[in-house]
Amino acid sequence: MGTGGGDQNQKSRTNYSPSSSSSSSSSFFSHFLSSALRVKPLHSPSEVSVRTNSGDGLVRRLGMFDLILIGIGASIGAGIFVVTGTVARDAGPGVTISFILAGLSCVLNALCFAELASRFPAVVGGSYLYAYSSFNELTAFLVFTQIMLDYHIGAASIARSLASYVVTILELFPFFKDNIPNWIGHGGEEFFGGVLSINILAPILLVLLTIILCWGVRESSAVNSFMTALKVILVIVVILVGAFEVDTSNWSPFAPNGFKEILTGATVVFFAYVGFDAVANSAEESKRPQRDLPIGIIGSLLVCIALYIGVCLVITGMVPYNLLGEDAPLSEAFTSKGLKYVSVLISIGAVAGLTTTLLVGLYVQSRLYLGLGRDGLLPSIFARVHPRRHTPINSQIWVGIVAGVLAGLFNVTVLSHILSVGSLTGYSVVAACVLSLRWKDKTSSQISSSSWREGIWRYTRVLLSWGSSCAGRLHFLQHVPIRSVTL
């Protein structure tokens, strides 16, 4: 029977090969289409609990304060000491309003994240998970691809900036002054016309942070908490010291180039707040995710807004806006007042800021890979969690290797600015997810008048958030020159 069947099948293939080929292509296309359009069902809390208890999930060790520090650590890097001054050169003292407007638009997006974080099961995924459950698998995978491309190149760029700041601090000691070659940490040694740019220190720093992240979430959270607290304290010290050097006459005129420059500045500094969304990817390791995630997202953003406003008021009050430096405006402002020790504190704060930004970025990447590995969109090796450390070691090592190769061999600074569109994609999709889920939840026949008012407010919030993100990316590319500065 088997042979006869085989002969018959062979004969069929011989006689009808065009039809079979067409049928096979149609079958492949239909299978691809059905896979691409499928939607991920939301897991129940009991399913998530079973996975956690069986050892396949992550461990819930992050409290509300840890989540707030993760958001702050991801958002505030060395850019707080640089971007405030560079935008102030055009907007004048009105740069403070620019940061307030950008912060308010981010609050709208943070509310979208907070709503979805409280609504979805406490599992890894963030924007990818929201898109998978709200739209379809293809949309989710495209979102993951753009975000991950942004994260990989961003991590390499931040690692290079961190290496440069570390070398700058080391050169404060006479033994290291002018004795550290470029290929160690300052930019890099270029070969083949700049195609390759060798940097040794950046991969070493990435290895150290990857080891910390593989060791356990408690250990990595402790490092992030310490470095973030140090960074915030130094920023507060800079604000307090600078407050005694403020000359209020420097705040007049407040908007020397008009309100248009203030709005342009708001679209530029919008990306200085990027990072609070990292909290959403900590859902599976949060002790009380339904309560703590929204607080962590919004709380970290509000702290960042307050710190940015404080630095803006100080820097524009210390020095006339048209005399601010271009590369290190805050440091140069304190140096002009004879406060060189504050410049040292700024360098230390920049190292702490870049360290936390890089640490949280690597952490988020590994959790995204873990989510796709569980869903079968990536090899199952990415879905494995270490039974004792309770961390996705395979995903974490892969993320460290990719960032290490990019940081050690290529100058990716210019590319990192262009690929910031990944952040825009994530924010835009999250806003659209809120709209999609609310449309699915409430049919027109079930909506009361009060629900209509609530719906109008939420849709307006989503559209404002989406529009501000798009405008921010456009103006960022149009008005900001490419600099070797990591926000």
Coordinates of C-alpha atoms in Angstrom, one line a residue:
M1 CA 0.0 0.0 0.0
G2 CA 2.8 2.3 0.9
T3 CA 4.6 1.7 -2.5
G4 CA 1.4 2.0 -4.4
G5 CA 0.6 5.2 -2.7
G6 CA 4.1 6.4 -3.4
D7 CA 3.8 5.6 -7.1
Q8 CA 0.5 7.3 -7.3
N9 CA 1.8 10.4 -5.5
Q10 CA 4.8 10.4 -7.8
K11 CA 2.6 10.0 -10.9
S12 CA 0.4 12.8 -9.6
R13 CA 3.4 15.1 -9.1
T14 CA 4.6 14.3 -12.6
N15 CA 1.3 14.9 -14.3
Y16 CA 0.2 17.9 -12.3
S17 CA 3.3 19.7 -11.2
P18 CA 2.2 23.2 -12.2
S19 CA -1.0 22.8 -10.3
S20 CA 0.8 21.3 -7.3
S21 CA 3.3 24.1 -7.3
S22 CA 0.5 26.7 -7.4
S23 CA -1.4 24.8 -4.7
S24 CA 1.8 24.7 -2.6
S25 CA 2.4 28.4 -3.0
S26 CA -1.2 29.2 -2.2
S27 CA -0.9 27.0 0.9
F28 CA 2.3 28.7 2.0
F29 CA 0.8 32.1 1.5
S30 CA -2.4 31.3 3.4
H31 CA -0.4 29.8 6.2
F32 CA 1.8 32.9 6.4
L33 CA -1.2 35.2 6.2
S34 CA -3.0 33.3 9.0
S35 CA 0.1 33.4 11.2
A36 CA 0.8 37.1 10.5
L37 CA -2.7 38.1 11.3
R38 CA -3.2 36.0 14.5
V39 CA -3.7 37.8 17.7
K40 CA -2.1 36.8 21.0
P41 CA -4.7 35.9 23.7
L42 CA -4.2 37.5 27.0
H43 CA -3.0 35.1 29.7
S44 CA -4.9 34.8 32.9
P45 CA -3.2 35.7 36.1
S46 CA -3.3 32.0 37.1
E47 CA -1.3 31.0 34.0
V48 CA 1.3 33.6 34.8
S49 CA 1.5 32.4 38.4
V50 CA 1.9 28.8 37.3
R51 CA 4.8 29.8 35.0
T52 CA 6.5 31.7 37.8
N53 CA 6.1 28.9 40.4
S54 CA 7.4 26.3 37.9
G55 CA 10.7 28.1 37.5
D56 CA 10.1 29.1 33.9
G57 CA 9.3 32.7 34.7
L58 CA 11.2 35.5 36.3
V59 CA 11.1 36.3 40.0
R60 CA 9.0 39.2 41.4
R61 CA 11.6 41.3 43.3
L62 CA 11.0 44.8 42.1
G63 CA 9.0 47.2 44.3
M64 CA 7.5 50.5 43.4
F65 CA 10.6 52.5 44.3
D66 CA 12.8 50.2 42.2
L67 CA 10.5 50.7 39.2
I68 CA 10.6 54.5 39.6
L69 CA 14.4 54.3 39.7
I70 CA 14.5 52.2 36.6
G71 CA 12.4 54.8 34.8
I72 CA 14.7 57.6 36.0
G73 CA 17.8 55.6 35.2
A74 CA 16.7 55.0 31.7
S75 CA 15.6 58.6 31.0
I76 CA 18.3 60.8 32.4
G77 CA 21.7 60.3 30.9
A78 CA 24.5 62.7 30.2
G79 CA 22.1 64.7 28.1
I80 CA 20.7 66.6 31.0
F81 CA 24.0 68.4 31.3
V82 CA 24.2 69.1 27.5
V83 CA 20.8 69.2 25.7
T84 CA 19.4 71.8 28.2
G85 CA 22.1 74.3 27.1
T86 CA 22.2 73.5 23.4
V87 CA 18.4 74.1 23.1
A88 CA 18.7 77.3 25.3
R89 CA 21.0 78.8 22.7
D90 CA 17.9 79.1 20.3
A91 CA 15.0 79.2 22.7
G92 CA 16.6 81.4 25.4
P93 CA 15.3 81.2 29.0
G94 CA 12.1 79.9 27.4
V95 CA 13.8 76.5 27.1
T96 CA 12.1 75.9 30.5
I97 CA 8.7 76.1 28.8
S98 CA 10.0 73.8 26.0
F99 CA 10.8 71.1 28.6
I100 CA 7.4 71.6 30.3
L101 CA 5.5 71.3 27.0
A102 CA 7.5 68.2 26.0
G103 CA 7.0 66.8 29.5
L104 CA 3.3 67.2 29.3
S105 CA 3.1 65.5 25.9
C106 CA 5.1 62.6 27.4
V107 CA 2.7 62.5 30.3
L108 CA -0.1 61.8 27.8
N109 CA 1.9 58.9 26.4
A110 CA 2.8 57.7 29.9
L111 CA -0.9 57.6 30.7
C112 CA -1.3 55.2 27.7
F113 CA 1.5 53.0 29.0
A114 CA 0.1 53.1 32.5
E115 CA -3.4 52.1 31.3
L116 CA -2.1 49.2 29.3
A117 CA 0.3 48.1 32.1
S118 CA -2.5 47.9 34.5
R119 CA -4.7 46.1 32.0
F120 CA -2.4 43.5 30.6
P121 CA -1.1 40.4 32.5
A122 CA 2.2 40.9 34.3
V123 CA 4.5 39.4 31.6
V124 CA 7.5 40.7 29.6
G125 CA 6.9 42.4 26.3
G126 CA 6.0 46.0 26.7
S127 CA 5.1 47.7 23.3
Y128 CA 5.6 44.3 21.5
L129 CA 3.1 42.6 23.8
Y130 CA 0.6 45.4 23.5
A131 CA 0.8 45.3 19.7
Y132 CA 0.5 41.5 19.6
S133 CA -2.6 41.5 21.6
S134 CA -4.2 44.6 20.1
F135 CA -3.4 44.1 16.4
N136 CA -1.6 41.0 15.1
E137 CA 1.7 39.1 15.0
L138 CA 3.1 40.8 12.0
T139 CA 2.6 44.3 13.5
A140 CA 4.2 43.1 16.8
F141 CA 7.2 41.6 15.1
L142 CA 7.8 44.8 13.1
V143 CA 7.5 46.9 16.2
F144 CA 10.0 44.6 17.9
T145 CA 12.4 44.9 14.9
Q146 CA 12.4 48.7 14.9
I147 CA 12.7 49.0 18.7
M148 CA 15.5 46.4 18.9
L149 CA 17.5 48.0 16.1
D150 CA 17.3 51.3 18.0
Y151 CA 18.2 49.6 21.3
H152 CA 21.2 47.7 19.8
I153 CA 22.8 50.7 18.1
G154 CA 21.8 53.0 21.0
A155 CA 23.6 50.7 23.5
A156 CA 26.7 50.7 21.4
S157 CA 26.7 54.5 21.1
I158 CA 26.1 54.9 24.9
A159 CA 28.9 52.5 25.7
R160 CA 31.3 54.6 23.6
S161 CA 30.1 57.8 25.3
L162 CA 30.5 56.2 28.7
A163 CA 34.0 55.0 27.8
S164 CA 35.0 58.5 26.8
Y165 CA 33.7 60.0 30.1
V166 CA 35.5 57.3 32.1
V167 CA 38.8 58.2 30.4
T168 CA 38.1 61.9 31.0
I169 CA 37.8 61.2 34.7
L170 CA 40.9 59.1 34.7
E171 CA 42.9 61.9 33.1
L172 CA 42.2 64.1 36.1
F173 CA 45.0 62.1 37.7
P174 CA 48.5 63.2 36.6
F175 CA 49.6 59.5 35.9
F176 CA 46.9 59.1 33.2
K177 CA 47.1 62.6 31.8
D178 CA 47.7 62.4 28.0
N179 CA 48.8 58.8 28.4
I180 CA 45.6 57.0 27.3
P181 CA 45.5 56.3 23.5
N182 CA 42.4 56.9 21.5
W183 CA 41.8 53.2 20.9
I184 CA 41.3 52.7 24.6
G185 CA 38.3 54.9 25.1
H186 CA 38.4 58.4 23.5
G187 CA 36.4 58.0 20.3
G188 CA 38.4 55.2 18.8
E189 CA 41.3 54.4 16.4
E190 CA 40.0 54.5 12.8
F191 CA 41.0 52.2 10.0
F192 CA 40.0 51.9 6.4
G193 CA 38.9 55.5 6.1
G194 CA 36.8 55.3 9.2
V195 CA 34.9 52.1 8.3
L196 CA 36.3 50.5 11.4
S197 CA 36.8 52.4 14.6
I198 CA 38.5 50.3 17.4
N199 CA 37.5 51.0 21.0
I200 CA 38.6 48.6 23.7
L201 CA 37.0 50.1 26.8
A202 CA 33.4 50.2 25.5
P203 CA 33.1 46.4 25.1
I204 CA 34.8 45.9 28.5
L205 CA 32.1 48.1 30.2
L206 CA 29.4 46.1 28.3
V207 CA 30.8 42.8 29.6
L208 CA 30.8 44.1 33.2
L209 CA 27.2 45.3 33.0
T210 CA 26.1 42.0 31.2
I211 CA 27.6 40.0 34.1
I212 CA 25.7 42.1 36.6
L213 CA 22.4 41.6 34.7
C214 CA 23.0 37.8 34.4
W215 CA 23.8 37.6 38.1
G216 CA 20.2 38.4 39.1
V217 CA 17.6 41.1 39.0
R218 CA 18.2 41.9 42.7
E219 CA 21.8 42.7 42.1
S220 CA 21.2 44.6 38.9
S221 CA 18.4 46.6 40.6
A222 CA 20.8 47.4 43.5
V223 CA 23.4 48.8 41.1
N224 CA 20.8 50.8 39.2
S225 CA 19.3 52.2 42.4
F226 CA 22.8 53.3 43.7
M227 CA 23.9 54.9 40.4
T228 CA 20.5 56.5 39.8
A229 CA 20.4 57.9 43.4
L230 CA 24.0 59.2 42.9
K231 CA 23.0 60.8 39.6
V232 CA 19.9 62.5 41.1
I233 CA 21.8 63.8 44.1
L234 CA 24.5 65.3 41.9
V235 CA 21.9 67.0 39.7
I236 CA 20.3 68.4 42.8
V237 CA 23.7 69.6 44.1
V238 CA 24.4 71.2 40.7
I239 CA 21.0 73.0 40.8
L240 CA 21.5 74.2 44.4
V241 CA 25.0 75.4 43.8
G242 CA 24.0 77.1 40.6
A243 CA 21.0 78.8 42.2
F244 CA 23.4 81.0 44.2
E245 CA 25.0 82.2 40.9
V246 CA 21.8 83.0 39.2
D247 CA 21.3 86.6 37.9
T248 CA 17.6 87.1 37.2
S249 CA 18.4 89.7 34.6
N250 CA 19.6 86.9 32.3
W251 CA 16.0 85.7 32.2
S252 CA 14.9 88.8 30.3
P253 CA 13.9 88.6 27.5
F254 CA 12.4 85.3 28.3
A255 CA 11.6 84.3 24.7
P256 CA 14.1 86.3 22.6
N257 CA 13.3 84.5 19.4
G258 CA 9.6 84.1 19.9
F259 CA 7.3 81.3 20.9
K260 CA 8.0 79.5 17.7
E261 CA 11.5 78.6 18.9
I262 CA 10.1 77.5 22.2
L263 CA 7.8 75.0 20.4
T264 CA 10.7 73.9 18.2
G265 CA 12.7 73.4 21.3
A266 CA 9.9 71.3 22.8
T267 CA 9.9 68.9 19.8
V268 CA 13.7 68.6 20.2
V269 CA 13.8 67.9 23.9
F270 CA 10.9 65.4 23.7
F271 CA 13.5 62.6 23.2
A272 CA 15.3 63.7 26.4
Y273 CA 12.4 62.0 28.3
V274 CA 12.6 58.7 26.4
G275 CA 13.1 55.8 28.8
F276 CA 10.1 55.8 31.1
D277 CA 8.6 53.0 29.0
A278 CA 11.3 50.7 30.3
V279 CA 9.2 50.3 33.4
A280 CA 6.5 48.4 31.3
N281 CA 9.1 45.7 30.5
S282 CA 9.6 45.0 34.2
A283 CA 6.1 43.7 34.6
E284 CA 7.0 40.1 35.2
E285 CA 9.5 41.1 37.9
S286 CA 7.3 43.5 39.7
K287 CA 5.9 42.5 43.1
R288 CA 2.5 44.2 42.5
P289 CA 2.5 45.1 38.8
Q290 CA -1.1 46.2 38.5
R291 CA -0.5 48.9 41.1
D292 CA 3.2 49.6 40.9
L293 CA 3.7 49.8 37.1
P294 CA 1.5 52.8 36.5
I295 CA 3.0 54.6 39.5
G296 CA 6.5 53.7 38.3
I297 CA 5.9 55.0 34.8
I298 CA 4.3 58.3 35.7
G299 CA 6.3 58.9 38.9
S300 CA 9.7 58.5 37.1
L301 CA 8.5 60.9 34.3
L302 CA 7.4 63.6 36.8
V303 CA 10.8 63.4 38.6
C304 CA 12.6 63.8 35.3
I305 CA 10.5 66.8 34.4
A306 CA 11.3 68.5 37.7
L307 CA 15.1 67.9 37.3
Y308 CA 15.1 69.2 33.7
I309 CA 13.2 72.3 34.7
G310 CA 15.7 73.0 37.6
V311 CA 18.7 72.6 35.3
C312 CA 17.1 74.9 32.7
L313 CA 16.5 77.7 35.2
V314 CA 20.0 77.5 36.6
I315 CA 21.9 77.4 33.3
T316 CA 19.9 80.2 31.7
G317 CA 20.2 82.3 34.9
M318 CA 23.9 81.8 35.3
V319 CA 25.0 82.8 31.8
P320 CA 23.2 84.8 29.1
Y321 CA 21.7 82.3 26.7
N322 CA 23.7 83.6 23.7
L323 CA 27.0 83.0 25.5
L324 CA 26.3 79.3 26.4
G325 CA 28.9 76.8 25.1
E326 CA 27.9 74.3 22.4
D327 CA 29.5 71.1 23.5
A328 CA 29.4 71.3 27.3
P329 CA 27.3 74.3 28.2
L330 CA 26.6 73.5 31.9
S331 CA 30.2 72.6 32.7
E332 CA 31.5 75.8 30.9
A333 CA 28.9 77.9 32.8
F334 CA 30.2 76.8 36.2
T335 CA 33.8 77.1 35.0
S336 CA 33.2 80.7 34.0
K337 CA 32.0 81.4 37.6
G338 CA 35.2 79.9 39.1
L339 CA 33.4 76.7 40.2
K340 CA 35.6 74.1 38.5
Y341 CA 34.9 71.4 41.1
V342 CA 31.3 71.4 39.9
S343 CA 32.5 70.4 36.4
V344 CA 34.1 67.4 38.0
L345 CA 30.8 66.6 39.7
I346 CA 29.1 66.9 36.3
S347 CA 31.5 64.4 34.8
I348 CA 30.8 62.0 37.6
G349 CA 27.1 62.5 37.2
A350 CA 27.4 61.9 33.4
V351 CA 29.2 58.6 34.1
A352 CA 26.4 57.6 36.5
G353 CA 23.7 58.7 34.1
L354 CA 25.2 56.8 31.1
T355 CA 25.8 53.7 33.3
T356 CA 22.1 53.5 34.3
T357 CA 20.9 54.3 30.8
L358 CA 23.0 51.5 29.4
L359 CA 22.2 49.1 32.2
V360 CA 18.4 49.5 31.8
G361 CA 18.7 49.4 28.0
L362 CA 20.4 46.0 28.1
Y363 CA 17.9 44.8 30.7
V364 CA 14.9 45.8 28.5
Q365 CA 16.4 44.2 25.4
S366 CA 16.9 40.8 27.1
R367 CA 13.3 40.8 28.3
L368 CA 12.0 41.6 24.8
Y369 CA 14.0 38.7 23.4
L370 CA 12.6 36.5 26.2
G371 CA 9.1 37.4 25.2
L372 CA 9.6 36.6 21.5
G373 CA 11.3 33.3 22.4
R374 CA 8.3 32.3 24.4
D375 CA 6.0 33.2 21.5
G376 CA 8.0 31.1 19.1
L377 CA 9.0 34.1 16.9
L378 CA 12.6 33.5 17.8
P379 CA 14.5 30.2 18.6
S380 CA 13.5 28.7 22.0
I381 CA 17.0 29.3 23.3
F382 CA 16.0 32.9 23.9
A383 CA 13.1 31.7 26.1
R384 CA 15.2 29.9 28.7
V385 CA 15.4 31.3 32.2
H386 CA 18.3 30.3 34.5
P387 CA 16.8 28.0 37.2
R388 CA 18.9 29.5 40.0
R389 CA 19.5 33.1 38.9
H390 CA 16.0 33.5 37.4
T391 CA 17.3 35.7 34.6
P392 CA 17.2 35.1 30.8
I393 CA 20.9 34.5 30.6
N394 CA 21.0 33.4 26.9
S395 CA 19.1 36.5 25.8
Q396 CA 21.2 38.7 28.0
I397 CA 24.5 37.3 26.7
W398 CA 23.3 37.7 23.1
V399 CA 22.3 41.3 23.7
G400 CA 25.8 42.0 25.3
I401 CA 27.6 40.4 22.4
V402 CA 25.7 42.4 19.7
A403 CA 26.3 45.7 21.6
G404 CA 29.9 44.8 22.3
V405 CA 30.7 44.1 18.7
L406 CA 29.1 47.3 17.5
A407 CA 30.7 49.4 20.2
G408 CA 34.1 47.8 19.7
L409 CA 34.4 48.0 15.9
F410 CA 32.2 50.8 14.6
N411 CA 31.5 54.4 15.3
V412 CA 27.7 54.3 15.5
T413 CA 27.0 57.7 17.0
V414 CA 25.6 59.2 13.8
L415 CA 23.4 56.1 13.1
S416 CA 22.1 56.2 16.7
H417 CA 20.5 59.6 16.1
I418 CA 18.9 58.5 12.9
L419 CA 17.5 55.3 14.4
S420 CA 15.8 57.1 17.3
V421 CA 12.6 56.5 15.2
G422 CA 12.4 53.1 17.1
S423 CA 11.3 55.0 20.2
L424 CA 8.7 56.9 18.2
T425 CA 7.4 53.6 16.8
G426 CA 7.0 52.2 20.3
Y427 CA 5.2 55.3 21.6
S428 CA 2.9 55.6 18.6
V429 CA 1.9 51.9 18.7
V430 CA 1.1 52.1 22.4
A431 CA -1.2 55.1 21.8
A432 CA -2.8 53.2 18.9
C433 CA -3.3 50.1 21.2
V434 CA -5.3 52.1 23.7
L435 CA -7.5 53.3 20.9
S436 CA -7.9 49.8 19.4
L437 CA -8.7 48.0 22.7
R438 CA -11.2 50.6 23.7
W439 CA -12.9 50.3 20.3
K440 CA -13.1 46.5 20.7
D441 CA -14.3 46.7 24.3
K442 CA -17.3 49.0 23.9
T443 CA -19.7 48.8 21.0
S444 CA -21.8 51.8 20.1
S445 CA -24.9 50.3 21.5
Q446 CA -23.4 49.9 24.9
I447 CA -21.8 53.3 25.3
S448 CA -23.6 55.7 27.7
S449 CA -23.3 59.4 27.6
S450 CA -20.7 59.4 30.4
S451 CA -18.8 56.8 28.6
W452 CA -18.9 58.9 25.5
R453 CA -17.3 61.8 27.4
E454 CA -14.7 59.5 28.8
G455 CA -14.0 58.0 25.4
I456 CA -13.6 61.4 23.8
W457 CA -11.1 62.4 26.4
R458 CA -9.1 59.2 26.0
Y459 CA -9.1 59.4 22.2
T460 CA -8.0 63.0 22.3
R461 CA -5.2 62.0 24.7
V462 CA -4.1 59.3 22.3
L463 CA -4.1 61.5 19.3
L464 CA -2.2 64.3 21.1
S465 CA 0.4 61.8 22.3
W466 CA 0.8 60.3 18.8
G467 CA 0.9 63.6 17.1
S468 CA 3.5 65.1 19.5
S469 CA 5.7 62.0 19.1
C470 CA 5.6 62.3 15.3
A471 CA 6.3 66.1 15.3
G472 CA 9.1 65.5 17.8
R473 CA 10.9 63.1 15.5
L474 CA 10.5 65.3 12.5
H475 CA 11.8 68.5 14.1
F476 CA 14.5 66.5 15.8
L477 CA 15.9 65.4 12.5
Q478 CA 15.4 68.9 10.9
H479 CA 16.8 71.1 13.6
V480 CA 19.4 69.2 15.7
P481 CA 22.9 68.8 14.2
I482 CA 24.5 65.4 14.6
R483 CA 26.6 65.5 17.7
S484 CA 28.5 62.9 19.7
V485 CA 26.2 63.4 22.6
T486 CA 24.0 60.7 24.0
L487 CA 20.7 61.9 25.5

